Amino acid sequence: MHHHSQTEIERKYDVDAEARHPLLVGVGAVAVQGEPERHELVATYFDTAGLTLARHATALRMRTGGHDAGWHVKLPAEEGRTELHWEPSDGEEPPAALREHLRDLIGDEPLVPIARITNHRDSVLLQDAAGFEVAELTDDHVRSEDLRTGGTQEWREWEVELLAGAPDTRERRTALLDGIEERLLGAGARPSASSSKLQRALGL
């Protein structure tokens, strides 16, 4: 079963229910701001009973909906995070090849569902004048359930993720993200207090 890997460079923001997307045209190379596209995503996160993966800043999820349904593993990387992706499998057992990837961390420990996150996501594509995709702004209305305690939470967040047409140096990527951030903060966003939806769901 094949998988692919990509580096994810993104920033997350907490935002109130009534905030509106700012116009991001004119930031860096951004020339076109698309219409929002709506997805409903449901992700179940898995970990060992002792949350070994979470302690190593690693997340394992099975997601349905959207264009990248399947199994995802997110690992820390030097700039951003590395995301590995496998096709969906039957039931709640991750593919054997995925388990191999995690063997150094968890050995043969069983993986159990620890959280479920339902996300109504509006995605806005940002393109440059030539039509290349520079970044994506996602507006997430999130509901999480901690499957260990039954506790639920609801919140809204914005995420900006760089795409293939983003600048090719780290310095210019940072400048682009800083420019977008300035407009998001102006629209009422705040840098996110938690590093991931999973950590927030589990109250870590």
PDB file of C-alpha atoms in Angstrom:
ATOM      1  CA  MET A   1       0.000   0.000   0.000  1.00  0.00           C
ATOM      2  CA  HIS A   2       1.715   3.180  -1.150  1.00  0.00           C
ATOM      3  CA  HIS A   3       1.898   6.350   0.858  1.00  0.00           C
ATOM      4  CA  HIS A   4       3.135   9.831   0.156  1.00  0.00           C
ATOM      5  CA  SER A   5       4.843  12.423   2.280  1.00  0.00           C
ATOM      6  CA  GLN A   6       4.743  16.202   2.256  1.00  0.00           C
ATOM      7  CA  THR A   7       5.967  19.020   4.448  1.00  0.00           C
ATOM      8  CA  GLU A   8       3.240  21.117   5.955  1.00  0.00           C
ATOM      9  CA  ILE A   9       4.069  24.747   6.721  1.00  0.00           C
ATOM     10  CA  GLU A  10       1.117  26.384   8.413  1.00  0.00           C
ATOM     11  CA  ARG A  11       0.018  28.771  11.122  1.00  0.00           C
ATOM     12  CA  LYS A  12      -3.135  28.520  13.216  1.00  0.00           C
ATOM     13  CA  TYR A  13      -5.316  31.205  14.758  1.00  0.00           C
ATOM     14  CA  ASP A  14      -8.196  31.284  17.219  1.00  0.00           C
ATOM     15  CA  VAL A  15     -11.119  33.332  16.014  1.00  0.00           C
ATOM     16  CA  ASP A  16     -14.569  34.308  17.298  1.00  0.00           C
ATOM     17  CA  ALA A  17     -17.793  33.137  15.668  1.00  0.00           C
ATOM     18  CA  GLU A  18     -18.559  36.477  14.025  1.00  0.00           C
ATOM     19  CA  ALA A  19     -15.148  37.262  12.468  1.00  0.00           C
ATOM     20  CA  ARG A  20     -15.033  37.661   8.662  1.00  0.00           C
ATOM     21  CA  HIS A  21     -12.220  36.661   6.300  1.00  0.00           C
ATOM     22  CA  PRO A  22     -10.049  39.643   5.436  1.00  0.00           C
ATOM     23  CA  LEU A  23      -8.994  40.370   1.871  1.00  0.00           C
ATOM     24  CA  LEU A  24      -5.529  38.863   1.376  1.00  0.00           C
ATOM     25  CA  VAL A  25      -4.956  40.039  -2.193  1.00  0.00           C
ATOM     26  CA  GLY A  26      -1.795  42.166  -2.321  1.00  0.00           C
ATOM     27  CA  VAL A  27       0.051  40.280   0.416  1.00  0.00           C
ATOM     28  CA  GLY A  28       3.291  39.066  -1.176  1.00  0.00           C
ATOM     29  CA  ALA A  29       2.451  37.528  -4.543  1.00  0.00           C
ATOM     30  CA  VAL A  30      -1.218  36.904  -3.709  1.00  0.00           C
ATOM     31  CA  ALA A  31      -3.308  38.251  -6.621  1.00  0.00           C
ATOM     32  CA  VAL A  32      -6.477  36.135  -6.541  1.00  0.00           C
ATOM     33  CA  GLN A  33      -8.607  35.047  -3.583  1.00  0.00           C
ATOM     34  CA  GLY A  34     -11.040  32.240  -4.428  1.00  0.00           C
ATOM     35  CA  GLU A  35     -14.569  31.650  -3.197  1.00  0.00           C
ATOM     36  CA  PRO A  36     -14.826  29.467  -0.079  1.00  0.00           C
ATOM     37  CA  GLU A  37     -15.308  25.749  -0.714  1.00  0.00           C
ATOM     38  CA  ARG A  38     -17.111  23.792   2.012  1.00  0.00           C
ATOM     39  CA  HIS A  39     -16.056  20.332   3.275  1.00  0.00           C
ATOM     40  CA  GLU A  40     -17.227  18.264   6.190  1.00  0.00           C
ATOM     41  CA  LEU A  41     -14.324  16.328   7.644  1.00  0.00           C
ATOM     42  CA  VAL A  42     -14.544  13.701  10.378  1.00  0.00           C
ATOM     43  CA  ALA A  43     -11.282  12.477  11.885  1.00  0.00           C
ATOM     44  CA  THR A  44     -10.738   9.768  14.484  1.00  0.00           C
ATOM     45  CA  TYR A  45      -7.379  10.010  16.257  1.00  0.00           C
ATOM     46  CA  PHE A  46      -5.570   6.947  17.580  1.00  0.00           C
ATOM     47  CA  ASP A  47      -2.828   6.557  20.177  1.00  0.00           C
ATOM     48  CA  THR A  48      -1.645   4.092  22.784  1.00  0.00           C
ATOM     49  CA  ALA A  49      -3.464   4.021  26.116  1.00  0.00           C
ATOM     50  CA  GLY A  50      -0.591   6.082  27.566  1.00  0.00           C
ATOM     51  CA  LEU A  51      -0.675   8.647  24.717  1.00  0.00           C
ATOM     52  CA  THR A  52       2.879   7.816  23.600  1.00  0.00           C
ATOM     53  CA  LEU A  53       2.381   9.431  20.177  1.00  0.00           C
ATOM     54  CA  ALA A  54       1.013  12.662  21.645  1.00  0.00           C
ATOM     55  CA  ARG A  55       3.998  12.861  23.996  1.00  0.00           C
ATOM     56  CA  HIS A  56       6.267  12.716  20.931  1.00  0.00           C
ATOM     57  CA  ALA A  57       4.295  15.462  19.097  1.00  0.00           C
ATOM     58  CA  THR A  58       3.034  12.848  16.643  1.00  0.00           C
ATOM     59  CA  ALA A  59      -0.580  12.428  15.565  1.00  0.00           C
ATOM     60  CA  LEU A  60      -2.271   9.474  13.845  1.00  0.00           C
ATOM     61  CA  ARG A  61      -5.730   9.935  12.381  1.00  0.00           C
ATOM     62  CA  MET A  62      -8.198   8.331  10.008  1.00  0.00           C
ATOM     63  CA  ARG A  63     -10.181  10.968   8.147  1.00  0.00           C
ATOM     64  CA  THR A  64     -13.249  10.836   5.943  1.00  0.00           C
ATOM     65  CA  GLY A  65     -14.439  13.651   3.674  1.00  0.00           C
ATOM     66  CA  GLY A  66     -12.423  16.158   1.679  1.00  0.00           C
ATOM     67  CA  HIS A  67      -9.834  15.329  -0.953  1.00  0.00           C
ATOM     68  CA  ASP A  68      -7.291  13.568   1.281  1.00  0.00           C
ATOM     69  CA  ALA A  69      -9.428  10.981   3.064  1.00  0.00           C
ATOM     70  CA  GLY A  70      -7.465   8.128   4.603  1.00  0.00           C
ATOM     71  CA  TRP A  71      -4.812   7.623   7.257  1.00  0.00           C
ATOM     72  CA  HIS A  72      -2.497  10.500   8.176  1.00  0.00           C
ATOM     73  CA  VAL A  73       0.550  10.598  10.409  1.00  0.00           C
ATOM     74  CA  LYS A  74       1.900  14.027  11.358  1.00  0.00           C
ATOM     75  CA  LEU A  75       5.463  14.239  12.676  1.00  0.00           C
ATOM     76  CA  PRO A  76       7.599  17.198  13.752  1.00  0.00           C
ATOM     77  CA  ALA A  77       9.937  18.575  11.043  1.00  0.00           C
ATOM     78  CA  GLU A  78      12.590  21.286  10.959  1.00  0.00           C
ATOM     79  CA  GLU A  79      10.272  23.754   9.215  1.00  0.00           C
ATOM     80  CA  GLY A  80       6.623  22.893   9.756  1.00  0.00           C
ATOM     81  CA  ARG A  81       5.476  19.278  10.036  1.00  0.00           C
ATOM     82  CA  THR A  82       5.859  16.190   7.888  1.00  0.00           C
ATOM     83  CA  GLU A  83       2.578  14.585   6.921  1.00  0.00           C
ATOM     84  CA  LEU A  84       2.452  10.986   5.698  1.00  0.00           C
ATOM     85  CA  HIS A  85      -0.691   9.759   3.982  1.00  0.00           C
ATOM     86  CA  TRP A  86      -2.077   6.294   3.286  1.00  0.00           C
ATOM     87  CA  GLU A  87      -5.244   5.317   1.427  1.00  0.00           C
ATOM     88  CA  PRO A  88      -8.322   4.494   3.555  1.00  0.00           C
ATOM     89  CA  SER A  89      -8.460   0.930   4.895  1.00  0.00           C
ATOM     90  CA  ASP A  90     -11.326  -1.170   6.192  1.00  0.00           C
ATOM     91  CA  GLY A  91     -12.237  -0.708   9.830  1.00  0.00           C
ATOM     92  CA  GLU A  92     -10.197   0.895  12.556  1.00  0.00           C
ATOM     93  CA  GLU A  93      -6.903  -0.961  12.083  1.00  0.00           C
ATOM     94  CA  PRO A  94      -4.201   1.167  10.434  1.00  0.00           C
ATOM     95  CA  PRO A  95      -2.289  -0.339   7.489  1.00  0.00           C
ATOM     96  CA  ALA A  96       0.681  -2.532   8.458  1.00  0.00           C
ATOM     97  CA  ALA A  97       3.111  -0.213   6.618  1.00  0.00           C
ATOM     98  CA  LEU A  98       1.891   2.690   8.725  1.00  0.00           C
ATOM     99  CA  ARG A  99       2.434   0.714  11.936  1.00  0.00           C
ATOM    100  CA  GLU A 100       6.000   0.026  10.794  1.00  0.00           C
ATOM    101  CA  HIS A 101       6.560   3.795  10.622  1.00  0.00           C
ATOM    102  CA  LEU A 102       5.520   4.125  14.262  1.00  0.00           C
ATOM    103  CA  ARG A 103       7.286   1.022  15.549  1.00  0.00           C
ATOM    104  CA  ASP A 104      10.239   2.967  17.001  1.00  0.00           C
ATOM    105  CA  LEU A 105       7.807   4.946  19.148  1.00  0.00           C
ATOM    106  CA  ILE A 106       5.194   2.373  20.154  1.00  0.00           C
ATOM    107  CA  GLY A 107       6.506  -1.109  19.356  1.00  0.00           C
ATOM    108  CA  ASP A 108       3.533  -3.486  19.265  1.00  0.00           C
ATOM    109  CA  GLU A 109       1.348  -1.536  21.681  1.00  0.00           C
ATOM    110  CA  PRO A 110      -2.303  -1.521  20.654  1.00  0.00           C
ATOM    111  CA  LEU A 111      -3.681   1.679  19.149  1.00  0.00           C
ATOM    112  CA  VAL A 112      -7.043   2.831  20.472  1.00  0.00           C
ATOM    113  CA  PRO A 113      -9.377   5.656  19.356  1.00  0.00           C
ATOM    114  CA  ILE A 114      -8.745   8.629  21.671  1.00  0.00           C
ATOM    115  CA  ALA A 115     -10.615  11.528  20.053  1.00  0.00           C
ATOM    116  CA  ARG A 116     -13.078  12.322  17.295  1.00  0.00           C
ATOM    117  CA  ILE A 117     -13.012  15.694  15.593  1.00  0.00           C
ATOM    118  CA  THR A 118     -15.753  16.920  13.269  1.00  0.00           C
ATOM    119  CA  ASN A 119     -14.797  19.936  11.203  1.00  0.00           C
ATOM    120  CA  HIS A 120     -16.963  22.091   8.932  1.00  0.00           C
ATOM    121  CA  ARG A 121     -14.190  23.603   6.808  1.00  0.00           C
ATOM    122  CA  ASP A 122     -14.357  26.478   4.348  1.00  0.00           C
ATOM    123  CA  SER A 123     -11.211  26.561   2.176  1.00  0.00           C
ATOM    124  CA  VAL A 124     -10.148  29.732   0.358  1.00  0.00           C
ATOM    125  CA  LEU A 125      -7.422  29.376  -2.280  1.00  0.00           C
ATOM    126  CA  LEU A 126      -4.858  32.172  -2.726  1.00  0.00           C
ATOM    127  CA  GLN A 127      -3.176  32.337  -6.143  1.00  0.00           C
ATOM    128  CA  ASP A 128      -0.529  34.540  -7.736  1.00  0.00           C
ATOM    129  CA  ALA A 129      -1.049  36.458 -10.978  1.00  0.00           C
ATOM    130  CA  ALA A 130       0.072  33.467 -13.056  1.00  0.00           C
ATOM    131  CA  GLY A 131      -2.511  31.208 -11.383  1.00  0.00           C
ATOM    132  CA  PHE A 132      -0.110  29.246  -9.175  1.00  0.00           C
ATOM    133  CA  GLU A 133      -1.499  28.235  -5.774  1.00  0.00           C
ATOM    134  CA  VAL A 134       0.443  30.151  -3.122  1.00  0.00           C
ATOM    135  CA  ALA A 135      -1.481  29.341   0.042  1.00  0.00           C
ATOM    136  CA  GLU A 136      -4.803  28.220   1.432  1.00  0.00           C
ATOM    137  CA  LEU A 137      -6.799  29.861   4.204  1.00  0.00           C
ATOM    138  CA  THR A 138      -9.095  27.427   5.975  1.00  0.00           C
ATOM    139  CA  ASP A 139     -11.909  28.517   8.253  1.00  0.00           C
ATOM    140  CA  ASP A 140     -12.688  25.628  10.594  1.00  0.00           C
ATOM    141  CA  HIS A 141     -15.768  25.228  12.773  1.00  0.00           C
ATOM    142  CA  VAL A 142     -14.653  22.395  15.019  1.00  0.00           C
ATOM    143  CA  ARG A 143     -16.395  20.034  17.414  1.00  0.00           C
ATOM    144  CA  SER A 144     -14.218  17.620  19.344  1.00  0.00           C
ATOM    145  CA  GLU A 145     -14.955  14.665  21.583  1.00  0.00           C
ATOM    146  CA  ASP A 146     -12.416  13.171  23.976  1.00  0.00           C
ATOM    147  CA  LEU A 147     -13.234   9.452  23.666  1.00  0.00           C
ATOM    148  CA  ARG A 148     -11.507   8.701  26.985  1.00  0.00           C
ATOM    149  CA  THR A 149     -13.604  11.104  29.082  1.00  0.00           C
ATOM    150  CA  GLY A 150     -16.610  11.879  26.877  1.00  0.00           C
ATOM    151  CA  GLY A 151     -15.825  15.602  27.157  1.00  0.00           C
ATOM    152  CA  THR A 152     -16.739  17.765  24.162  1.00  0.00           C
ATOM    153  CA  GLN A 153     -15.613  21.202  22.980  1.00  0.00           C
ATOM    154  CA  GLU A 154     -16.507  23.539  20.143  1.00  0.00           C
ATOM    155  CA  TRP A 155     -14.390  26.300  18.642  1.00  0.00           C
ATOM    156  CA  ARG A 156     -13.487  28.103  15.442  1.00  0.00           C
ATOM    157  CA  GLU A 157     -10.006  28.518  13.996  1.00  0.00           C
ATOM    158  CA  TRP A 158      -8.296  29.811  10.880  1.00  0.00           C
ATOM    159  CA  GLU A 159      -5.293  28.047   9.381  1.00  0.00           C
ATOM    160  CA  VAL A 160      -2.978  29.305   6.673  1.00  0.00           C
ATOM    161  CA  GLU A 161      -1.031  26.622   4.845  1.00  0.00           C
ATOM    162  CA  LEU A 162       1.555  27.256   2.143  1.00  0.00           C
ATOM    163  CA  LEU A 163       1.054  25.436  -1.177  1.00  0.00           C
ATOM    164  CA  ALA A 164       3.315  24.491  -4.088  1.00  0.00           C
ATOM    165  CA  GLY A 165       3.449  28.042  -5.500  1.00  0.00           C
ATOM    166  CA  ALA A 166       4.758  29.549  -2.241  1.00  0.00           C
ATOM    167  CA  PRO A 167       8.173  31.319  -2.246  1.00  0.00           C
ATOM    168  CA  ASP A 168      11.212  29.051  -2.516  1.00  0.00           C
ATOM    169  CA  THR A 169      13.242  30.403   0.416  1.00  0.00           C
ATOM    170  CA  ARG A 170      12.437  30.075   4.084  1.00  0.00           C
ATOM    171  CA  GLU A 171      12.944  33.813   4.565  1.00  0.00           C
ATOM    172  CA  ARG A 172      10.379  34.696   1.884  1.00  0.00           C
ATOM    173  CA  ARG A 173       7.941  32.043   3.125  1.00  0.00           C
ATOM    174  CA  THR A 174       8.138  33.593   6.582  1.00  0.00           C
ATOM    175  CA  ALA A 175       7.607  37.080   5.124  1.00  0.00           C
ATOM    176  CA  LEU A 176       4.495  35.876   3.258  1.00  0.00           C
ATOM    177  CA  LEU A 177       3.072  34.235   6.394  1.00  0.00           C
ATOM    178  CA  ASP A 178       3.852  37.382   8.410  1.00  0.00           C
ATOM    179  CA  GLY A 179       2.029  39.537   5.854  1.00  0.00           C
ATOM    180  CA  ILE A 180      -1.032  37.298   5.889  1.00  0.00           C
ATOM    181  CA  GLU A 181      -0.926  37.166   9.690  1.00  0.00           C
ATOM    182  CA  GLU A 182      -1.039  40.944   9.932  1.00  0.00           C
ATOM    183  CA  ARG A 183      -4.343  41.000   8.023  1.00  0.00           C
ATOM    184  CA  LEU A 184      -5.786  38.061   9.990  1.00  0.00           C
ATOM    185  CA  LEU A 185      -4.960  39.747  13.309  1.00  0.00           C
ATOM    186  CA  GLY A 186      -6.568  42.909  11.935  1.00  0.00           C
ATOM    187  CA  ALA A 187      -9.742  40.864  11.317  1.00  0.00           C
ATOM    188  CA  GLY A 188      -9.815  39.741  14.960  1.00  0.00           C
ATOM    189  CA  ALA A 189      -7.804  36.499  14.892  1.00  0.00           C
ATOM    190  CA  ARG A 190      -5.290  35.578  17.623  1.00  0.00           C
ATOM    191  CA  PRO A 191      -2.349  33.167  17.277  1.00  0.00           C
ATOM    192  CA  SER A 192      -3.665  29.792  18.407  1.00  0.00           C
ATOM    193  CA  ALA A 193      -3.107  28.857  22.025  1.00  0.00           C
ATOM    194  CA  SER A 194      -2.873  25.133  21.203  1.00  0.00           C
ATOM    195  CA  SER A 195      -0.550  23.488  18.729  1.00  0.00           C
ATOM    196  CA  SER A 196      -3.164  21.141  17.257  1.00  0.00           C
ATOM    197  CA  LYS A 197      -6.853  20.285  17.290  1.00  0.00           C
ATOM    198  CA  LEU A 198      -5.984  16.974  18.925  1.00  0.00           C
ATOM    199  CA  GLN A 199      -4.105  18.599  21.808  1.00  0.00           C
ATOM    200  CA  ARG A 200      -7.012  20.937  22.355  1.00  0.00           C
ATOM    201  CA  ALA A 201      -9.503  18.051  22.257  1.00  0.00           C
ATOM    202  CA  LEU A 202      -7.512  16.142  24.892  1.00  0.00           C
ATOM    203  CA  GLY A 203      -6.865  19.231  27.025  1.00  0.00           C
ATOM    204  CA  LEU A 204      -3.097  18.737  26.756  1.00  0.00           C
TER     205      LEU A 204
END
